Short mmCIF file of C-alpha atoms (C1' of nucleotides) in Angstrom, two decimals:
data_model
loop_
_atom_site.label_atom_id
_atom_site.label_comp_id
_atom_site.label_asym_id
_atom_site.label_seq_id
_atom_site.Cartn_x
_atom_site.Cartn_y
_atom_site.Cartn_z
CA MET K 1 -0.10 -0.15 -0.03
CA LEU K 2 1.43 3.40 -0.96
CA GLN K 3 1.96 5.88 1.85
CA LEU K 4 -0.76 8.51 1.85
CA ASN K 5 1.18 11.39 2.95
CA PHE K 6 3.67 10.58 -0.13
CA LEU K 7 0.57 10.27 -2.39
CA ARG K 8 -0.63 13.85 -0.94
CA GLU K 9 2.84 15.48 -1.66
CA HIS K 10 3.67 13.60 -4.79
CA THR K 11 0.23 13.15 -6.70
CA GLN K 12 1.37 14.18 -9.98
CA GLU K 13 4.53 12.26 -9.77
CA VAL K 14 2.71 8.92 -8.75
CA ILE K 15 0.45 9.24 -11.40
CA HIS K 16 3.14 9.79 -13.95
CA ARG K 17 5.21 7.15 -12.80
CA LEU K 18 2.07 4.76 -12.53
CA GLU K 19 1.71 5.17 -16.36
CA LYS K 20 4.74 2.74 -16.78
CA ARG K 21 2.13 -0.03 -15.79
CA GLY K 22 0.27 0.56 -18.72
CA ASN K 23 -2.78 0.91 -17.10
CA SER K 24 -4.65 4.29 -17.28
CA ASN K 25 -7.40 3.38 -14.46
CA TYR K 26 -4.59 4.30 -11.89
CA LYS K 27 -4.88 7.91 -12.10
CA SER K 28 -8.57 7.97 -11.28
CA LEU K 29 -7.70 5.68 -8.34
CA VAL K 30 -4.93 8.06 -7.25
CA GLU K 31 -7.34 11.21 -7.42
CA GLU K 32 -10.18 9.08 -5.68
CA ALA K 33 -7.93 8.32 -2.90
CA ILE K 34 -6.68 11.80 -2.58
CA GLU K 35 -10.17 13.12 -2.42
CA LEU K 36 -11.43 10.35 -0.09
CA ASP K 37 -8.50 11.25 2.38
CA LYS K 38 -9.55 14.88 2.32
CA GLN K 39 -12.88 13.88 3.09
CA LYS K 40 -11.80 11.58 5.83
CA ARG K 41 -9.52 14.01 7.53
CA ASP K 42 -12.22 16.60 7.50
CA LYS K 43 -14.77 14.33 9.31
CA GLN K 44 -11.94 13.08 11.50
CA ALA K 45 -11.42 16.77 12.76
CA GLU K 46 -15.43 17.23 12.98
CA THR K 47 -15.79 13.94 14.78
CA ASP K 48 -12.83 14.41 17.44
CA GLY K 49 -14.32 17.93 18.29
CA LEU K 50 -17.39 16.27 18.95
CA LEU K 51 -16.14 13.35 21.13
CA SER K 52 -14.01 15.95 22.84
CA GLU K 53 -17.10 17.91 23.86
CA LEU K 54 -18.67 14.48 24.93
CA ASN K 55 -15.47 13.44 26.90
CA LYS K 56 -15.53 16.74 28.77
CA ALA K 57 -19.17 16.77 29.55
CA SER K 58 -18.94 13.07 30.71
CA LYS K 59 -16.24 13.95 33.23
CA GLU K 60 -18.57 16.67 34.54
CA ILE K 61 -21.37 14.43 34.85
CA GLY K 62 -19.21 12.23 36.87
CA MET K 63 -17.99 15.05 39.22
CA LEU K 64 -21.51 15.84 39.74
CA MET K 65 -22.69 12.37 40.82
CA LYS K 66 -19.66 12.22 43.10
CA SER K 67 -20.78 15.37 44.84
CA GLY K 68 -24.25 13.67 45.10
CA ASP K 69 -25.85 16.57 42.75
CA ARG K 70 -28.23 13.99 40.87
CA LYS K 71 -30.59 16.62 39.58
CA ALA K 72 -27.95 18.65 37.94
CA ALA K 73 -26.13 15.49 36.50
CA ASP K 74 -29.62 14.36 34.98
CA ALA K 75 -29.82 17.90 33.57
CA ALA K 76 -26.16 17.47 31.93
CA LYS K 77 -27.02 14.15 30.47
CA ALA K 78 -30.12 15.60 28.82
CA LYS K 79 -28.06 18.37 27.50
CA ILE K 80 -25.74 16.17 25.49
CA ALA K 81 -27.89 13.76 24.19
CA GLU K 82 -28.13 15.32 20.86
CA ILE K 83 -24.51 15.55 20.92
CA LYS K 84 -24.11 12.00 21.53
CA THR K 85 -26.60 11.03 18.67
CA SER K 86 -24.83 13.37 16.15
CA SER K 87 -21.39 11.86 17.45
CA GLN K 88 -22.52 8.33 16.59
CA ALA K 89 -23.64 8.91 13.10
CA MET K 90 -20.49 10.79 12.62
CA LYS K 91 -18.35 7.87 13.48
CA GLN K 92 -20.46 5.80 11.31
CA GLU K 93 -19.58 8.24 8.50
CA LEU K 94 -16.14 8.37 9.22
CA THR K 95 -15.79 4.47 9.22
CA ASP K 96 -17.33 4.36 6.06
CA LEU K 97 -14.90 6.69 4.73
CA GLU K 98 -12.16 4.81 6.13
CA LEU K 99 -13.39 1.54 4.40
CA ARG K 100 -13.71 3.18 1.17
CA LEU K 101 -10.31 4.85 1.43
CA HIS K 102 -8.78 1.64 2.31
CA GLY K 103 -10.57 -0.32 -0.54
CA VAL K 104 -8.98 2.25 -3.09
CA LEU K 105 -5.55 2.27 -1.57
CA THR K 106 -5.36 -1.42 -1.86
CA GLN K 107 -6.26 -1.11 -5.59
CA ILE K 108 -3.23 0.79 -6.45
CA PRO K 109 0.23 -1.07 -7.03
CA ASN K 110 3.51 0.04 -6.01
CA VAL K 111 5.27 2.85 -8.12
CA PRO K 112 7.99 1.42 -10.39
CA HIS K 113 11.24 2.58 -9.75
CA ALA K 114 12.95 4.97 -12.25
CA LEU K 115 14.96 2.00 -13.88
CA VAL K 116 11.88 0.14 -14.83
CA PRO K 117 11.56 0.18 -18.60
CA PRO K 118 7.70 1.17 -19.92
CA GLY K 119 5.94 -1.80 -21.50
CA SER K 120 3.26 -4.02 -21.36
CA THR K 121 4.29 -7.39 -22.20
CA GLU K 122 7.35 -9.28 -21.64
CA ASP K 123 8.60 -8.64 -24.78
CA ASP K 124 9.37 -5.13 -23.11
CA ASN K 125 11.54 -6.64 -20.55
CA GLN K 126 15.34 -5.59 -20.78
CA VAL K 127 18.06 -7.93 -20.86
CA VAL K 128 20.53 -6.68 -18.51
CA GLU K 129 22.99 -9.54 -18.62
CA THR K 130 23.66 -13.11 -20.15
CA ALA K 131 26.23 -15.33 -18.94
CA GLY K 132 27.27 -18.91 -19.25
CA GLU K 133 27.61 -21.00 -22.58
CA ILE K 134 24.50 -22.36 -24.11
CA PRO K 135 25.19 -25.92 -24.90
CA VAL K 136 25.07 -27.47 -28.60
CA MET K 137 22.96 -30.41 -28.23
CA SER K 138 22.65 -33.24 -30.83
CA ASN K 139 19.16 -33.44 -32.59
CA ASP K 140 18.02 -36.33 -30.65
CA SER K 141 18.28 -34.63 -27.38
CA LYS K 142 15.10 -34.88 -25.09
CA PRO K 143 12.92 -32.56 -22.99
CA HIS K 144 13.07 -33.08 -19.61
CA TRP K 145 9.46 -34.76 -19.13
CA GLU K 146 11.00 -37.44 -21.67
CA LEU K 147 14.24 -37.80 -19.61
CA ALA K 148 12.20 -37.83 -16.32
CA ASP K 149 10.43 -40.61 -17.37
CA GLU K 150 13.22 -42.61 -19.28
CA TYR K 151 15.48 -42.38 -15.90
CA ASN K 152 12.35 -42.85 -13.69
CA LEU K 153 13.12 -39.39 -11.82
CA ILE K 154 9.67 -37.90 -12.04
CA ASP K 155 6.03 -39.62 -12.65
CA PHE K 156 3.68 -37.19 -13.70
CA GLN K 157 0.77 -39.44 -14.41
CA LEU K 158 1.16 -40.85 -10.67
CA GLY K 159 0.94 -37.34 -9.58
CA VAL K 160 -2.28 -37.01 -11.76
CA LYS K 161 -3.95 -40.24 -10.18
CA ILE K 162 -3.17 -39.16 -6.36
CA ALA K 163 -3.77 -35.28 -6.84
CA GLY K 164 -4.09 -33.89 -10.30
CA ALA K 165 -2.42 -32.49 -13.10
CA GLY K 166 0.52 -30.14 -11.69
CA PHE K 167 1.41 -32.55 -8.79
CA PRO K 168 4.46 -34.47 -9.97
CA VAL K 169 5.81 -37.33 -7.92
CA TYR K 170 9.52 -37.39 -7.71
CA ARG K 171 11.06 -40.79 -7.25
CA GLY K 172 14.67 -42.38 -6.83
CA LYS K 173 17.32 -40.14 -8.04
CA GLY K 174 14.89 -37.66 -8.99
CA ALA K 175 13.75 -37.18 -5.42
CA LYS K 176 17.23 -37.30 -4.17
CA LEU K 177 18.42 -34.58 -6.86
CA GLN K 178 15.56 -32.36 -5.54
CA ARG K 179 16.51 -32.93 -1.85
CA ALA K 180 20.17 -32.35 -2.81
CA LEU K 181 19.19 -29.02 -4.63
CA ILE K 182 17.38 -27.64 -1.65
CA ASN K 183 20.41 -28.58 0.96
CA PHE K 184 22.51 -26.83 -1.58
CA PHE K 185 20.38 -23.71 -2.02
CA LEU K 186 20.06 -23.55 1.79
CA ALA K 187 23.72 -24.02 2.21
CA GLU K 188 24.61 -21.04 0.11
CA ALA K 189 21.90 -18.79 1.64
CA GLU K 190 23.72 -19.69 5.07
CA LYS K 191 27.25 -18.77 3.66
CA SER K 192 25.62 -15.44 2.68
CA GLY K 193 24.53 -14.50 5.97
CA TYR K 194 20.75 -15.65 6.02
CA GLU K 195 19.11 -17.10 8.76
CA GLU K 196 16.98 -20.34 8.13
CA ILE K 197 13.44 -20.34 9.07
CA ILE K 198 11.06 -23.32 8.58
CA PRO K 199 7.54 -21.21 8.42
CA PRO K 200 4.13 -22.30 8.42
CA PHE K 201 2.99 -23.42 5.02
CA LEU K 202 -0.56 -22.12 5.85
CA VAL K 203 -1.60 -18.62 6.67
CA ASN K 204 -4.35 -16.54 7.98
CA GLU K 205 -5.97 -13.64 6.16
CA ASP K 206 -3.94 -11.05 7.76
CA SER K 207 -0.60 -12.68 6.44
CA GLY K 208 -2.09 -12.58 2.95
CA PHE K 209 -2.97 -9.07 3.23
CA GLY K 210 0.75 -7.96 4.59
CA THR K 211 2.55 -8.98 1.68
CA GLY K 212 -0.24 -7.98 -0.68
CA GLN K 213 -1.56 -11.38 -2.00
CA LEU K 214 -5.18 -10.41 -0.39
CA PRO K 215 -7.27 -9.01 -1.31
CA ASP K 216 -6.64 -8.99 -5.18
CA LYS K 217 -5.22 -12.29 -5.76
CA GLU K 218 -7.44 -14.51 -3.95
CA GLY K 219 -8.12 -16.72 -6.95
CA GLN K 220 -4.21 -17.49 -7.01
CA MET K 221 -4.31 -19.19 -3.58
CA TYR K 222 -5.53 -22.49 -2.42
CA HIS K 223 -8.06 -21.46 0.41
CA VAL K 224 -9.01 -23.80 3.21
CA THR K 225 -12.50 -22.49 3.84
CA GLU K 226 -13.10 -24.47 6.57
CA ASP K 227 -10.46 -23.10 8.69
CA ASP K 228 -10.05 -20.05 6.61
CA LEU K 229 -6.50 -20.39 6.14
CA TYR K 230 -4.41 -20.14 2.61
CA LEU K 231 -1.82 -22.64 1.59
CA ILE K 232 1.40 -20.22 0.65
CA PRO K 233 2.14 -19.39 -2.81
CA THR K 234 5.81 -18.84 -1.56
CA ALA K 235 7.66 -18.93 1.72
CA GLU K 236 7.91 -14.92 1.03
CA VAL K 237 4.26 -14.64 2.58
CA PRO K 238 5.02 -16.17 5.91
CA ILE K 239 8.49 -15.34 6.43
CA THR K 240 8.02 -11.57 5.56
CA ASN K 241 4.91 -11.65 7.94
CA ILE K 242 7.40 -12.49 10.85
CA TYR K 243 7.67 -8.61 10.91
CA ARG K 244 3.97 -7.82 10.82
CA ASP K 245 3.14 -5.16 13.49
CA VAL K 246 6.82 -5.13 14.48
CA ILE K 247 9.10 -1.99 15.52
CA LEU K 248 12.81 -2.93 15.04
CA LYS K 249 15.64 -1.09 16.57
CA ALA K 250 18.02 0.52 13.82
CA ASP K 251 20.88 -1.67 15.01
CA GLU K 252 18.86 -4.80 14.09
CA LEU K 253 18.55 -3.80 10.63
CA PRO K 254 19.11 -5.71 7.84
CA GLN K 255 17.19 -8.83 8.91
CA LYS K 256 18.26 -11.51 6.66
CA LEU K 257 16.18 -14.48 6.28
CA CYS K 258 15.76 -17.77 4.28
CA GLY K 259 13.64 -20.46 3.99
CA TYR K 260 12.53 -23.71 2.23
CA SER K 261 8.92 -24.43 1.48
CA PRO K 262 6.77 -26.07 -0.78
CA CYS K 263 4.78 -23.38 -2.87
CA PHE K 264 1.06 -23.97 -3.99
CA ARG K 265 -0.44 -22.06 -6.71
CA ARG K 266 -3.79 -22.50 -8.41
CA GLU K 267 -2.48 -21.22 -11.85
CA ALA K 268 -5.99 -20.86 -13.21
CA GLY K 269 -5.94 -20.00 -16.87
CA SER K 270 -2.61 -21.57 -17.82
CA TYR K 271 -2.59 -23.99 -20.55
CA GLY K 272 -0.39 -25.31 -23.34
CA LYS K 273 3.54 -25.96 -23.67
CA ASP K 274 3.76 -23.49 -20.63
CA VAL K 275 2.73 -26.17 -18.53
CA ARG K 276 4.29 -29.29 -20.09
CA GLY K 277 6.27 -31.13 -17.66
CA LEU K 278 7.87 -29.01 -14.92
CA ASN K 279 7.32 -25.70 -16.38
CA ARG K 280 4.33 -24.86 -14.43
CA LEU K 281 3.21 -26.65 -11.47
CA HIS K 282 0.52 -26.31 -8.74
CA GLN K 283 2.89 -27.58 -6.10
CA PHE K 284 6.61 -26.97 -5.99
CA GLU K 285 9.40 -26.51 -3.93
CA LYS K 286 11.70 -23.26 -3.26
CA VAL K 287 14.13 -21.72 -1.20
CA GLU K 288 13.38 -18.01 -0.54
CA ILE K 289 15.65 -15.19 0.61
CA VAL K 290 14.20 -12.18 2.34
CA GLN K 291 15.71 -8.75 3.58
CA ILE K 292 14.10 -6.29 6.05
CA CYS K 293 16.27 -3.10 5.90
CA LYS K 294 16.57 0.51 6.12
CA PRO K 295 15.38 2.39 3.05
CA GLU K 296 18.91 3.91 2.20
CA GLU K 297 20.18 0.38 2.07
CA SER K 298 17.53 -1.25 0.04
CA TYR K 299 19.06 -0.93 -3.31
CA GLY K 300 22.47 -2.01 -2.12
CA LEU K 301 20.79 -4.97 -0.63
CA LEU K 302 18.89 -5.53 -3.94
CA ASP K 303 22.50 -5.86 -5.71
CA GLU K 304 23.58 -8.08 -3.11
CA MET K 305 20.71 -10.53 -3.43
CA ILE K 306 21.37 -10.39 -7.19
CA SER K 307 24.79 -11.61 -7.05
CA HIS K 308 23.72 -14.42 -4.68
CA VAL K 309 21.50 -15.77 -7.29
CA LYS K 310 24.24 -15.12 -10.19
CA GLY K 311 26.46 -17.06 -7.80
CA ILE K 312 24.15 -20.09 -7.71
CA LEU K 313 23.68 -20.17 -11.19
CA GLY K 314 27.18 -19.88 -11.93
CA LYS K 315 28.40 -22.92 -9.49
CA LEU K 316 25.19 -24.77 -11.16
CA GLU K 317 26.96 -24.21 -14.52
CA LEU K 318 23.75 -23.05 -16.25
CA PRO K 319 23.61 -20.66 -18.82
CA TYR K 320 21.17 -17.55 -17.53
CA ARG K 321 20.08 -14.14 -18.16
CA VAL K 322 19.11 -11.22 -15.99
CA LEU K 323 16.11 -9.34 -16.98
CA ARG K 324 14.82 -6.07 -15.54
CA LEU K 325 10.92 -6.50 -15.81
CA CYS K 326 8.91 -3.56 -17.62
CA GLY K 327 6.16 -2.04 -15.82
CA GLY K 328 3.38 -3.95 -17.42
CA ASP K 329 5.10 -7.39 -16.12
CA LEU K 330 6.02 -5.80 -12.71
CA SER K 331 3.91 -7.74 -9.98
CA PHE K 332 1.52 -5.26 -7.84
CA ALA K 333 3.72 -4.69 -4.75
CA SER K 334 6.99 -4.52 -6.36
CA ALA K 335 8.93 -1.35 -7.06
CA ILE K 336 11.51 -2.98 -9.50
CA THR K 337 12.07 -6.85 -10.27
CA TYR K 338 14.86 -8.49 -11.89
CA ASP K 339 14.15 -12.11 -13.09
CA PHE K 340 16.50 -14.71 -13.97
CA GLU K 341 15.98 -17.22 -16.57
CA VAL K 342 18.03 -20.12 -17.36
CA TYR K 343 18.39 -21.75 -20.68
CA SER K 344 16.78 -25.15 -21.41
CA ALA K 345 18.73 -26.62 -24.09
CA ALA K 346 16.44 -29.45 -25.03
CA GLN K 347 13.05 -26.67 -24.82
CA LYS K 348 15.25 -24.22 -26.61
CA ARG K 349 13.82 -21.63 -24.51
CA TRP K 350 14.07 -19.68 -21.56
CA LEU K 351 12.71 -20.66 -18.25
CA GLU K 352 12.15 -18.18 -15.09
CA VAL K 353 13.81 -19.53 -12.12
CA SER K 354 13.98 -16.71 -9.86
CA SER K 355 12.57 -13.25 -9.26
CA VAL K 356 14.46 -10.82 -7.25
CA SER K 357 12.51 -7.56 -5.99
CA ASN K 358 12.24 -4.75 -3.83
CA PHE K 359 8.93 -3.60 -2.43
CA GLU K 360 10.44 -0.43 -0.82
CA THR K 361 7.66 0.61 1.61
CA TYR K 362 4.65 -1.10 0.00
CA GLN K 363 4.77 -4.22 2.00
CA SER K 364 5.84 -2.53 5.11
CA ASN K 365 3.10 -0.04 5.13
CA ARG K 366 0.72 -3.02 5.04
CA LEU K 367 2.68 -5.01 7.48
CA LYS K 368 3.09 -2.00 9.69
CA CYS K 369 6.79 -2.76 10.17
CA ARG K 370 8.77 -0.03 11.03
CA PHE K 371 12.31 0.71 12.73
CA ARG K 372 13.35 3.42 15.05
CA GLY K 373 15.74 5.66 13.58
CA GLU K 374 18.11 8.37 15.09
CA GLU K 375 15.83 10.70 16.30
CA LYS K 376 13.45 8.08 18.22
CA LYS K 377 10.82 8.63 15.28
CA THR K 378 9.63 5.43 13.41
CA ALA K 379 9.78 4.78 9.71
CA LEU K 380 9.00 2.18 7.68
CA VAL K 381 11.45 -0.21 6.70
CA HIS K 382 12.10 -1.32 2.90
CA THR K 383 11.35 -5.44 2.32
CA LEU K 384 13.20 -7.32 -0.36
CA ASN K 385 12.88 -10.86 -1.42
CA GLY K 386 14.22 -13.28 -4.23
CA SER K 387 13.81 -17.04 -4.94
CA ALA K 388 17.29 -18.63 -4.70
CA MET K 389 16.09 -20.60 -6.03
CA ALA K 390 12.75 -22.30 -7.40
CA LEU K 391 13.29 -26.02 -7.83
CA PRO K 392 11.36 -27.62 -10.97
CA ARG K 393 12.78 -25.31 -13.85
CA ILE K 394 16.24 -25.66 -12.27
CA MET K 395 15.79 -29.33 -12.14
CA ALA K 396 14.35 -29.07 -15.80
CA ALA K 397 17.24 -27.26 -17.14
CA LEU K 398 19.82 -29.20 -15.25
CA ILE K 399 18.62 -32.84 -16.80
CA GLU K 400 18.05 -31.46 -20.10
CA ASN K 401 21.39 -29.48 -20.41
CA ASN K 402 23.61 -32.43 -18.87
CA GLN K 403 22.25 -35.43 -20.74
CA THR K 404 24.59 -37.57 -22.75
CA GLU K 405 24.29 -40.68 -24.34
CA ASN K 406 25.59 -42.54 -20.83
CA GLY K 407 23.30 -40.83 -18.61
CA ILE K 408 22.71 -37.35 -17.09
CA VAL K 409 25.84 -35.62 -15.62
CA ILE K 410 25.48 -33.91 -12.12
CA PRO K 411 27.56 -30.64 -11.91
CA GLU K 412 30.31 -30.86 -9.29
CA ALA K 413 28.90 -28.44 -7.00
CA ILE K 414 26.14 -30.57 -5.89
CA GLN K 415 27.66 -33.77 -6.10
CA THR K 416 28.62 -33.55 -2.17
CA PHE K 417 24.81 -33.01 -1.63
CA THR K 418 23.74 -36.08 -4.13
CA GLY K 419 26.09 -38.30 -3.33
CA PHE K 420 26.10 -39.50 -6.97
CA ASP K 421 27.69 -37.66 -9.73
CA LYS K 422 25.53 -39.18 -12.53
CA ILE K 423 22.09 -40.59 -13.29
CA ASP K 424 22.09 -43.74 -15.34
CA LYS K 425 19.41 -46.28 -16.26
"C1'" G R 1 -12.59 -32.94 21.16
"C1'" G R 2 -14.59 -31.77 26.77
"C1'" A R 3 -13.92 -29.00 31.62
"C1'" G R 4 -11.73 -24.76 33.92
"C1'" A R 5 -8.45 -20.12 34.71
"C1'" A R 6 -6.54 -16.07 32.19
"C1'" G R 7 -5.08 -12.40 28.45
"C1'" U R 8 -3.07 -4.83 30.57
"C1'" G R 9 2.86 -0.77 27.88
"C1'" G R 10 9.81 -4.06 26.15
"C1'" C R 11 9.30 -7.34 30.59
"C1'" A R 12 7.06 -8.29 35.70
"C1'" G R 13 2.56 -6.61 37.53
"C1'" A R 14 -1.53 -3.10 39.72
"C1'" G R 15 -6.00 -1.42 38.61
"C1'" U R 16 -13.40 -4.19 38.74
"C1'" G R 17 -17.76 2.11 36.21
"C1'" G R 18 -15.65 8.12 36.36
"C1'" U R 19 -9.94 14.03 36.27
"C1'" C R 20 -6.95 5.96 33.74
"C1'" G R 21 -3.25 6.26 28.49
"C1'" A R 22 -3.15 3.64 32.83
"C1'" A R 23 0.07 2.87 39.49
"C1'" U R 24 4.92 0.43 41.07
"C1'" G R 25 8.98 -2.44 40.06
"C1'" C R 26 12.87 -3.91 36.10
"C1'" A R 27 14.81 -2.72 31.58
"C1'" C R 28 16.26 1.58 28.68
"C1'" C R 29 17.66 6.91 27.35
"C1'" G R 30 19.53 11.96 29.35
"C1'" G R 31 21.84 14.37 33.45
"C1'" U R 32 23.85 15.30 38.62
"C1'" C R 33 27.76 13.10 41.54
"C1'" U R 34 32.80 9.97 40.57
"C1'" U R 35 39.83 10.10 37.98
"C1'" G R 36 36.55 6.22 35.55
"C1'" A R 37 32.82 2.91 36.76
"C1'" A R 38 29.03 1.06 40.03
"C1'" A R 39 25.68 2.87 43.61
"C1'" A R 40 22.75 7.14 44.70
"C1'" C R 41 19.51 11.06 43.14
"C1'" C R 42 16.74 13.92 39.15
"C1'" G R 43 14.27 13.87 34.55
"C1'" G R 44 12.36 11.23 30.28
"C1'" C R 45 10.62 6.90 28.46
"C1'" G R 46 3.81 2.97 23.96
"C1'" U R 47 1.84 3.56 19.03
"C1'" A R 48 -1.18 6.12 15.52
"C1'" C R 49 -3.85 9.85 13.10
"C1'" U R 50 -4.83 15.26 13.67
"C1'" G R 51 -3.08 20.49 14.74
"C1'" A R 52 1.82 26.10 13.15
"C1'" G R 53 1.31 25.14 18.46
"C1'" A R 54 -0.96 24.53 22.93
"C1'" G R 55 -3.54 20.49 22.40
"C1'" G R 56 -7.43 17.00 20.53
"C1'" U R 57 -8.87 11.84 19.28
"C1'" A R 58 -8.29 6.65 19.13
"C1'" C R 59 -6.06 2.29 21.23
"C1'" C R 60 -5.65 -2.21 27.86
"C1'" G R 61 -5.99 -9.93 22.75
"C1'" G R 62 -9.74 -9.07 18.14
"C1'" G R 63 -15.03 -7.61 16.85
"C1'" G R 64 -19.85 -6.11 18.58
"C1'" G R 65 -22.97 -4.01 22.72
"C1'" U R 66 -24.90 -1.61 27.66
"C1'" U R 67 -23.85 3.56 29.64
"C1'" C R 68 -23.57 10.43 30.02
"C1'" G R 69 -18.95 7.71 30.96
"C1'" A R 70 -15.90 1.03 29.89
"C1'" A R 71 -9.12 -1.68 31.01
"C1'" U R 72 -13.43 -2.52 34.65
"C1'" C R 73 -20.25 -4.65 32.88
"C1'" C R 74 -22.69 -8.27 28.77
"C1'" C R 75 -21.97 -11.14 24.05
"C1'" U R 76 -18.98 -13.41 20.76
"C1'" C R 77 -14.23 -14.97 18.12
"C1'" C R 78 -9.08 -15.84 19.03
"C1'" U R 79 -4.84 -17.37 22.15
"C1'" U R 80 -2.27 -18.88 26.31
"C1'" C R 81 -2.13 -22.06 30.74
"C1'" U R 82 -4.01 -26.63 33.89
"C1'" C R 83 -6.94 -31.17 33.94
"C1'" C R 84 -9.34 -34.90 30.64
"C1'" G R 85 -9.61 -37.80 26.01
"C1'" C R 86 -7.26 -38.43 21.19
"C1'" C R 87 -2.93 -38.46 18.32
"C1'" A R 88 2.46 -38.20 14.92
#
RNA sequence: GGAGAAGUGGCAGAGUGGUCGAAUGCACCGGUCUUGAAAACCGGCGUACUGAGAGGUACCGGGGGUUCGAAUCCCUCCUUCUCCGCCA
């Protein structure tokens, strides 16, 4: 959620910068928020004045009662009856205005950073870096879903039987490779100074709101209605919500946390080649990194997180590129996002494996996560997060790119985690 | 799941209808004293909105209600603790 005072003081700038997202609707939402805010504050002042009168009168009645002057007390009661009635009506109007304002504010996405390129589709994303050698594959190289079957690593059909499409069953060396990768990612995060967290995999509505999944993206999450809980779409949600309603000391920042979790996504509306094999799933595994920091250090830390992800991809010996997402591709809560894609040699396409974002104060304003600065005043923190990494597409690229006539070769960096250096039949 | 008890500021803990945003202690910050430290003493010490300021308003687990007035009474939900049951 954008901060109201920023919205007030930089209205035109906000409108202008939101244009990068390619949705003309935001201008009117911003203007509506400004107007509602003004009405709300006027109503607030009016209501406060009335309540002040009421409080004063109540105290006087109290004193009269104490001195035993019942008659005078009753007279005073009668006198403020009218004020009481109108204050109640006014309170109701104030509540309505607050709700409407809140409703509008939650529909306005974060303001894109100056570096974010304008544009509406993924074609407008900027490639800021490409690294690694794209392997030259023979013509009979196979996509990962065929390899997974051939080497008995993943059984997609079995998953359909047990749960449904998008819930694969990993088995044997497939399961071991997955687990090894998780441990490798966690070990890398630990080396970079992140504290490991195992969070709840279901969250309540407040948490969903705090990180921006609710109320807008309700349909993306699995909802357990019986208990009103949501299956997490990413560990970002529970981990960032650790800091909901928290005031940190300046010297406690930055906070660096990481965590492994399964991720559940309904992915309503996806179809075609995008969902083949491991490309898009309802349940997948991921290691997430999260930082909570002072505003002035967040862009430095964003670079640090980007380097962290690059380091991992380098060790996995996967060719990758880094994209700076355009306004139209930027997620709702993000100010700037860098996507990492690895090249999947047999599918001959780039697959997104990580997304690193700075949310600035957009999430912290919802979370009410602040820190106490130099002059004892509180200020909102910046929040950042990134995948490091999402498992399925890493797995897909690894087995496709490393397939040979005699099996699938495991990159050296993870051999200590797998306990084997090759997958064969 | 059943029965009972309880939820107050960073922590501990008073307060059961009326100058209570809340005693007191600890912690913390500033000062006096001291060569320095400790002790002692003095002062400060929740969050948010609003106002140029003085100040005003809201918040005592969440929500609702009674009342001129609620931390205090009522309803409801949540959480914690104790006992019983069940269980990885």
